[in-house]
PDB file of C-alpha atoms in Angstrom:
ATOM      1  CA  MET A  27     -28.879 -32.396 -10.010  1.00 62.00           C
ATOM      2  CA  ARG A  28     -27.787 -34.002  -6.743  1.00 61.00           C
ATOM      3  CA  LYS A  29     -25.641 -36.472  -8.661  1.00 60.00           C
ATOM      4  CA  ILE A  30     -23.795 -33.653 -10.415  1.00 62.00           C
ATOM      5  CA  LEU A  31     -23.317 -31.830  -7.091  1.00 51.00           C
ATOM      6  CA  SER A  32     -21.983 -35.016  -5.458  1.00 51.00           C
ATOM      7  CA  ILE A  33     -19.530 -35.694  -8.276  1.00 54.00           C
ATOM      8  CA  THR A  34     -18.364 -32.075  -8.270  1.00 54.00           C
ATOM      9  CA  THR A  35     -17.887 -32.149  -4.493  1.00 48.00           C
ATOM     10  CA  LEU A  36     -15.866 -35.369  -4.665  1.00 49.00           C
ATOM     11  CA  ALA A  37     -13.708 -33.966  -7.441  1.00 53.00           C
ATOM     12  CA  LEU A  38     -13.026 -30.778  -5.461  1.00 48.00           C
ATOM     13  CA  ILE A  39     -12.162 -32.744  -2.333  1.00 45.00           C
ATOM     14  CA  SER A  40      -9.757 -34.926  -4.309  1.00 50.00           C
ATOM     15  CA  LEU A  41      -8.057 -31.925  -5.865  1.00 49.00           C
ATOM     16  CA  THR A  42      -7.780 -29.879  -2.679  1.00 41.00           C
ATOM     17  CA  THR A  43      -6.628 -32.688  -0.394  1.00 40.00           C
ATOM     18  CA  GLY A  44      -3.822 -33.752  -2.691  1.00 52.00           C
ATOM     19  CA  CYS A  45      -5.289 -37.185  -3.183  1.00 61.00           C
ATOM     20  CA  SER A  46      -3.650 -38.419  -6.368  1.00 72.00           C
ATOM     21  CA  ILE A  47      -3.508 -41.680  -8.231  1.00 78.00           C
ATOM     22  CA  ASN A  48       0.049 -42.139  -9.491  1.00 78.00           C
ATOM     23  CA  HIS A  49       0.723 -44.019 -12.725  1.00 66.00           C
ATOM     24  CA  PRO A  50       4.452 -44.735 -13.317  1.00 81.00           C
ATOM     25  CA  VAL A  51       4.128 -45.813 -16.950  1.00 80.00           C
ATOM     26  CA  ALA A  52       7.651 -47.264 -17.347  1.00 89.00           C
ATOM     27  CA  LYS A  53       6.698 -50.310 -15.259  1.00 92.00           C
ATOM     28  CA  ASP A  54       4.320 -51.420 -18.039  1.00 88.00           C
ATOM     29  CA  TYR A  55       6.685 -50.630 -20.900  1.00 91.00           C
ATOM     30  CA  ASP A  56       8.013 -54.208 -21.258  1.00 92.00           C
ATOM     31  CA  GLN A  57       4.507 -55.422 -22.114  1.00 91.00           C
ATOM     32  CA  HIS A  58       4.043 -52.504 -24.487  1.00 87.00           C
ATOM     33  CA  LEU A  59       7.287 -53.391 -26.297  1.00 91.00           C
ATOM     34  CA  MET A  60       6.260 -57.039 -26.593  1.00 90.00           C
ATOM     35  CA  LYS A  61       3.008 -55.986 -28.212  1.00 88.00           C
ATOM     36  CA  TYR A  62       4.212 -53.107 -30.415  1.00 85.00           C
ATOM     37  CA  GLY A  63       7.991 -53.540 -30.838  1.00 83.00           C
ATOM     38  CA  SER A  64       7.666 -55.583 -34.008  1.00 84.00           C
ATOM     39  CA  GLU A  65       5.771 -52.705 -35.674  1.00 86.00           C
ATOM     40  CA  THR A  66       9.024 -50.741 -35.983  1.00 91.00           C
ATOM     41  CA  THR A  67      11.728 -51.425 -38.547  1.00 93.00           C
ATOM     42  CA  LEU A  68      14.895 -49.383 -38.174  1.00 96.00           C
ATOM     43  CA  PRO A  69      17.641 -48.980 -40.771  1.00 96.00           C
ATOM     44  CA  LYS A  70      20.615 -51.326 -40.308  1.00 96.00           C
ATOM     45  CA  SER A  71      24.081 -50.277 -39.186  1.00 95.00           C
ATOM     46  CA  GLU A  72      27.304 -52.245 -38.787  1.00 92.00           C
ATOM     47  CA  MET A  73      28.240 -50.149 -35.761  1.00 92.00           C
ATOM     48  CA  GLU A  74      29.600 -52.177 -32.865  1.00 92.00           C
ATOM     49  CA  THR A  75      29.641 -50.163 -29.692  1.00 93.00           C
ATOM     50  CA  GLU A  76      28.615 -49.826 -26.091  1.00 95.00           C
ATOM     51  CA  TYR A  77      26.044 -47.299 -24.944  1.00 97.00           C
ATOM     52  CA  LEU A  78      25.582 -45.197 -21.854  1.00 96.00           C
ATOM     53  CA  ILE A  79      22.538 -43.316 -20.616  1.00 97.00           C
ATOM     54  CA  GLY A  80      23.607 -40.096 -18.884  1.00 95.00           C
ATOM     55  CA  ASN A  81      22.852 -39.448 -15.206  1.00 94.00           C
ATOM     56  CA  LYS A  82      20.309 -36.710 -15.912  1.00 94.00           C
ATOM     57  CA  THR A  83      18.420 -39.109 -18.186  1.00 96.00           C
ATOM     58  CA  GLU A  84      18.715 -42.067 -15.785  1.00 93.00           C
ATOM     59  CA  ASN A  85      17.134 -39.974 -13.031  1.00 93.00           C
ATOM     60  CA  HIS A  86      14.525 -38.277 -15.230  1.00 91.00           C
ATOM     61  CA  ASN A  87      11.006 -38.068 -13.780  1.00 91.00           C
ATOM     62  CA  TYR A  88       8.351 -36.109 -15.672  1.00 86.00           C
ATOM     63  CA  GLN A  89       4.851 -35.848 -14.205  1.00 85.00           C
ATOM     64  CA  PHE A  90       1.700 -34.511 -15.779  1.00 77.00           C
ATOM     65  CA  ARG A  91      -2.077 -34.578 -15.429  1.00 74.00           C
ATOM     66  CA  ALA A  92      -4.620 -34.789 -18.214  1.00 65.00           C
ATOM     67  CA  ALA A  93      -8.187 -33.526 -18.242  1.00 60.00           C
ATOM     68  CA  THR A  94      -9.145 -36.465 -20.458  1.00 58.00           C
ATOM     69  CA  VAL A  95      -9.039 -38.909 -17.527  1.00 56.00           C
ATOM     70  CA  GLY A  96      -9.363 -36.529 -14.586  1.00 58.00           C
ATOM     71  CA  TYR A  97      -6.872 -34.432 -12.658  1.00 60.00           C
ATOM     72  CA  ALA A  98      -6.679 -36.922  -9.786  1.00 65.00           C
ATOM     73  CA  HIS A  99      -4.473 -39.082 -12.055  1.00 70.00           C
ATOM     74  CA  VAL A 100      -0.750 -38.262 -12.208  1.00 84.00           C
ATOM     75  CA  TRP A 101       1.172 -39.792 -15.118  1.00 74.00           C
ATOM     76  CA  ILE A 102       4.859 -40.353 -14.396  1.00 86.00           C
ATOM     77  CA  VAL A 103       7.297 -40.798 -17.287  1.00 90.00           C
ATOM     78  CA  GLU A 104      10.778 -42.009 -16.309  1.00 95.00           C
ATOM     79  CA  PHE A 105      12.415 -41.463 -19.671  1.00 96.00           C
ATOM     80  CA  GLY A 106      15.720 -43.153 -18.801  1.00 96.00           C
ATOM     81  CA  LYS A 107      13.994 -46.440 -17.969  1.00 96.00           C
ATOM     82  CA  ILE A 108      11.908 -46.302 -21.148  1.00 96.00           C
ATOM     83  CA  LEU A 109      14.951 -45.452 -23.297  1.00 97.00           C
ATOM     84  CA  ASP A 110      17.025 -48.262 -21.772  1.00 97.00           C
ATOM     85  CA  LYS A 111      14.261 -50.815 -22.384  1.00 96.00           C
ATOM     86  CA  THR A 112      13.865 -49.518 -25.946  1.00 97.00           C
ATOM     87  CA  VAL A 113      17.592 -49.777 -26.708  1.00 97.00           C
ATOM     88  CA  ASN A 114      17.626 -53.346 -25.342  1.00 96.00           C
ATOM     89  CA  SER A 115      14.586 -54.432 -27.351  1.00 96.00           C
ATOM     90  CA  ASN A 116      14.998 -56.881 -30.233  1.00 94.00           C
ATOM     91  CA  TYR A 117      14.154 -54.388 -32.974  1.00 95.00           C
ATOM     92  CA  VAL A 118      16.811 -51.897 -31.822  1.00 97.00           C
ATOM     93  CA  GLN A 119      19.459 -54.522 -31.065  1.00 97.00           C
ATOM     94  CA  SER A 120      19.017 -56.070 -34.507  1.00 95.00           C
ATOM     95  CA  ALA A 121      19.631 -52.663 -36.126  1.00 96.00           C
ATOM     96  CA  PHE A 122      23.253 -52.601 -34.869  1.00 95.00           C
ATOM     97  CA  GLY A 123      26.265 -54.882 -35.268  1.00 94.00           C
ATOM     98  CA  LYS A 124      26.558 -54.792 -31.473  1.00 93.00           C
ATOM     99  CA  LEU A 125      25.043 -52.457 -28.884  1.00 95.00           C
ATOM    100  CA  ASP A 126      25.743 -53.358 -25.253  1.00 95.00           C
ATOM    101  CA  LYS A 127      25.383 -51.251 -22.130  1.00 95.00           C
ATOM    102  CA  GLY A 128      28.774 -50.168 -20.834  1.00 92.00           C
ATOM    103  CA  THR A 129      31.171 -47.279 -20.384  1.00 85.00           C
ATOM    104  CA  GLY A 130      33.163 -47.492 -23.596  1.00 78.00           C
ATOM    105  CA  ASP A 131      36.366 -48.414 -21.795  1.00 78.00           C
ATOM    106  CA  ASP A 132      37.175 -50.752 -24.667  1.00 70.00           C
ATOM    107  CA  GLY A 133      36.904 -47.989 -27.230  1.00 79.00           C
ATOM    108  CA  ASN A 134      33.506 -47.098 -28.639  1.00 88.00           C
ATOM    109  CA  LEU A 135      30.606 -45.468 -26.853  1.00 95.00           C
ATOM    110  CA  VAL A 136      27.219 -43.974 -27.757  1.00 97.00           C
ATOM    111  CA  GLU A 137      26.014 -41.622 -25.037  1.00 97.00           C
ATOM    112  CA  PHE A 138      22.343 -40.635 -24.712  1.00 98.00           C
ATOM    113  CA  GLU A 139      21.389 -37.527 -22.724  1.00 98.00           C
ATOM    114  CA  LEU A 140      17.840 -36.198 -22.562  1.00 98.00           C
ATOM    115  CA  GLU A 141      17.587 -32.458 -23.062  1.00 97.00           C
ATOM    116  CA  ASN A 142      13.817 -32.153 -22.806  1.00 97.00           C
ATOM    117  CA  PHE A 143      10.678 -34.264 -22.598  1.00 96.00           C
ATOM    118  CA  GLU A 144       7.069 -33.092 -22.463  1.00 94.00           C
ATOM    119  CA  PHE A 145       3.701 -34.692 -22.973  1.00 89.00           C
ATOM    120  CA  LYS A 146       1.217 -32.142 -24.255  1.00 88.00           C
ATOM    121  CA  ASN A 147      -1.265 -31.754 -27.099  1.00 85.00           C
ATOM    122  CA  TYR A 148      -1.942 -35.520 -26.831  1.00 82.00           C
ATOM    123  CA  ARG A 149       1.660 -36.472 -27.721  1.00 87.00           C
ATOM    124  CA  ALA A 150       5.248 -36.814 -26.502  1.00 92.00           C
ATOM    125  CA  TYR A 151       7.879 -34.240 -27.455  1.00 97.00           C
ATOM    126  CA  THR A 152      11.495 -35.351 -27.035  1.00 97.00           C
ATOM    127  CA  ALA A 153      14.869 -33.635 -27.421  1.00 98.00           C
ATOM    128  CA  LEU A 154      17.712 -36.151 -27.058  1.00 98.00           C
ATOM    129  CA  ASN A 155      21.430 -35.481 -27.450  1.00 98.00           C
ATOM    130  CA  ILE A 156      23.472 -38.368 -28.837  1.00 98.00           C
ATOM    131  CA  LYS A 157      27.277 -38.400 -28.786  1.00 97.00           C
ATOM    132  CA  VAL A 158      29.562 -41.002 -30.304  1.00 95.00           C
ATOM    133  CA  LEU A 159      33.018 -41.416 -28.791  1.00 94.00           C
ATOM    134  CA  ASP A 160      35.893 -43.427 -30.214  1.00 91.00           C
ATOM    135  CA  SER A 161      38.464 -44.207 -27.497  1.00 87.00           C
ATOM    136  CA  GLY A 162      37.291 -41.132 -25.568  1.00 88.00           C
ATOM    137  CA  ASN A 163      37.438 -38.780 -28.566  1.00 91.00           C
ATOM    138  CA  GLU A 164      34.116 -37.269 -29.591  1.00 94.00           C
ATOM    139  CA  ILE A 165      33.468 -37.977 -33.266  1.00 93.00           C
ATOM    140  CA  PHE A 166      29.738 -37.205 -33.441  1.00 95.00           C
ATOM    141  CA  ASN A 167      27.407 -34.971 -31.431  1.00 97.00           C
ATOM    142  CA  LYS A 168      23.861 -34.059 -32.376  1.00 98.00           C
ATOM    143  CA  THR A 169      20.625 -33.154 -30.628  1.00 98.00           C
ATOM    144  CA  TYR A 170      17.555 -34.758 -32.166  1.00 98.00           C
ATOM    145  CA  ARG A 171      14.025 -33.434 -31.690  1.00 98.00           C
ATOM    146  CA  SER A 172      10.922 -35.411 -32.444  1.00 97.00           C
ATOM    147  CA  GLU A 173       7.311 -35.852 -31.493  1.00 94.00           C
ATOM    148  CA  GLY A 174       5.255 -38.981 -31.199  1.00 86.00           C
ATOM    149  CA  GLY A 175       1.926 -39.386 -32.911  1.00 72.00           C
ATOM    150  CA  SER A 176      -1.178 -37.763 -31.470  1.00 65.00           C
ATOM    151  CA  GLN A 177      -3.058 -40.105 -29.145  1.00 60.00           C
ATOM    152  CA  GLY A 178      -6.130 -37.967 -28.490  1.00 50.00           C
ATOM    153  CA  GLY A 179      -8.568 -40.736 -29.423  1.00 47.00           C
ATOM    154  CA  GLN A 180      -7.156 -43.161 -26.857  1.00 50.00           C
ATOM    155  CA  MET A 181      -6.912 -40.477 -24.208  1.00 46.00           C
ATOM    156  CA  TRP A 182     -10.548 -39.431 -24.561  1.00 43.00           C
ATOM    157  CA  GLY A 183     -12.096 -42.802 -25.252  1.00 49.00           C
ATOM    158  CA  ALA A 184     -10.451 -45.441 -23.081  1.00 47.00           C
ATOM    159  CA  GLY A 185      -9.999 -43.913 -19.628  1.00 55.00           C
ATOM    160  CA  PRO A 186      -6.854 -44.481 -17.523  1.00 56.00           C
ATOM    161  CA  PHE A 187      -5.822 -47.624 -19.433  1.00 58.00           C
ATOM    162  CA  GLY A 188      -6.042 -45.719 -22.705  1.00 63.00           C
ATOM    163  CA  MET A 189      -4.065 -42.842 -21.198  1.00 71.00           C
ATOM    164  CA  LYS A 190      -1.255 -45.176 -20.110  1.00 80.00           C
ATOM    165  CA  ASN A 191      -1.110 -46.785 -23.537  1.00 80.00           C
ATOM    166  CA  ALA A 192      -1.251 -43.388 -25.263  1.00 84.00           C
ATOM    167  CA  THR A 193       1.670 -42.108 -23.178  1.00 87.00           C
ATOM    168  CA  LEU A 194       3.782 -45.201 -23.880  1.00 91.00           C
ATOM    169  CA  LYS A 195       2.926 -45.317 -27.576  1.00 91.00           C
ATOM    170  CA  SER A 196       3.673 -41.663 -28.303  1.00 92.00           C
ATOM    171  CA  THR A 197       6.883 -41.760 -26.220  1.00 95.00           C
ATOM    172  CA  LYS A 198       8.064 -44.890 -28.065  1.00 95.00           C
ATOM    173  CA  GLN A 199       7.254 -43.280 -31.420  1.00 95.00           C
ATOM    174  CA  SER A 200       9.312 -40.201 -30.562  1.00 96.00           C
ATOM    175  CA  ILE A 201      12.278 -42.383 -29.522  1.00 97.00           C
ATOM    176  CA  ASP A 202      11.956 -44.513 -32.670  1.00 97.00           C
ATOM    177  CA  LYS A 203      12.060 -41.423 -34.888  1.00 97.00           C
ATOM    178  CA  ILE A 204      15.238 -40.262 -33.160  1.00 98.00           C
ATOM    179  CA  LEU A 205      16.897 -43.681 -33.452  1.00 98.00           C
ATOM    180  CA  GLU A 206      15.985 -43.860 -37.132  1.00 97.00           C
ATOM    181  CA  GLN A 207      17.548 -40.438 -37.776  1.00 97.00           C
ATOM    182  CA  PHE A 208      20.622 -41.342 -35.712  1.00 97.00           C
ATOM    183  CA  ILE A 209      21.234 -44.605 -37.579  1.00 97.00           C
ATOM    184  CA  SER A 210      20.813 -42.816 -40.911  1.00 96.00           C
ATOM    185  CA  ASP A 211      23.348 -40.203 -39.757  1.00 96.00           C
ATOM    186  CA  ILE A 212      25.930 -42.752 -38.617  1.00 93.00           C
ATOM    187  CA  ASN A 213      25.522 -44.640 -41.896  1.00 94.00           C
ATOM    188  CA  SER A 214      25.917 -41.501 -44.001  1.00 91.00           C
ATOM    189  CA  ASN A 215      28.932 -40.409 -41.891  1.00 84.00           C
ATOM    190  CA  LYS A 216      30.364 -43.930 -42.113  1.00 74.00           C
ATOM    191  CA  LEU A 217      30.697 -44.292 -38.329  1.00 63.00           C
ATOM    192  CA  ALA A 218      30.632 -48.086 -38.394  1.00 51.00           C
ATOM    193  CA  LEU A 219      32.824 -48.418 -35.311  1.00 51.00           C
ATOM    194  CA  LYS A 220      34.305 -51.847 -34.637  1.00 49.00           C
TER     195      LYS A 220
END
């Protein structure tokens, strides 16, 4: 009984004093991509373009707590960093004729702008707007919505390490679904910019 009282007291002190353990998950995303990037196969496109991540997305910072690992832990998702690393990964780069970071000054540009991101119900929910510009003229504009797979098992069973991996995995899955839909759309609309 004393053990339960001690644990409860420590938990209450941690919650009321603002003592938090921050976990910025994007810093471990490179390792996650090395391990799980090859699991994804995207459709192929001949599109040759530059890409830009909008300011709102670049500066995105979403924080949440999860009862599965304790409320003292704060999980920080910087979506812009994760998206940029995803777009530069081998499996995404190989899906395009060319996809370099830039401003589209030479003609073609794909612009990514996050509209919403949440992590709830053990998964990531993403709404991402993608525009395609040809020499400054907008030729495609669509908002994609997707959700990553549920990661409840990892979140309940593997503690903070499992929570970090669950957050990264579900976020990557939601981005992959959007990229797959986007590539299918540009192929069906014949937007193979060169």
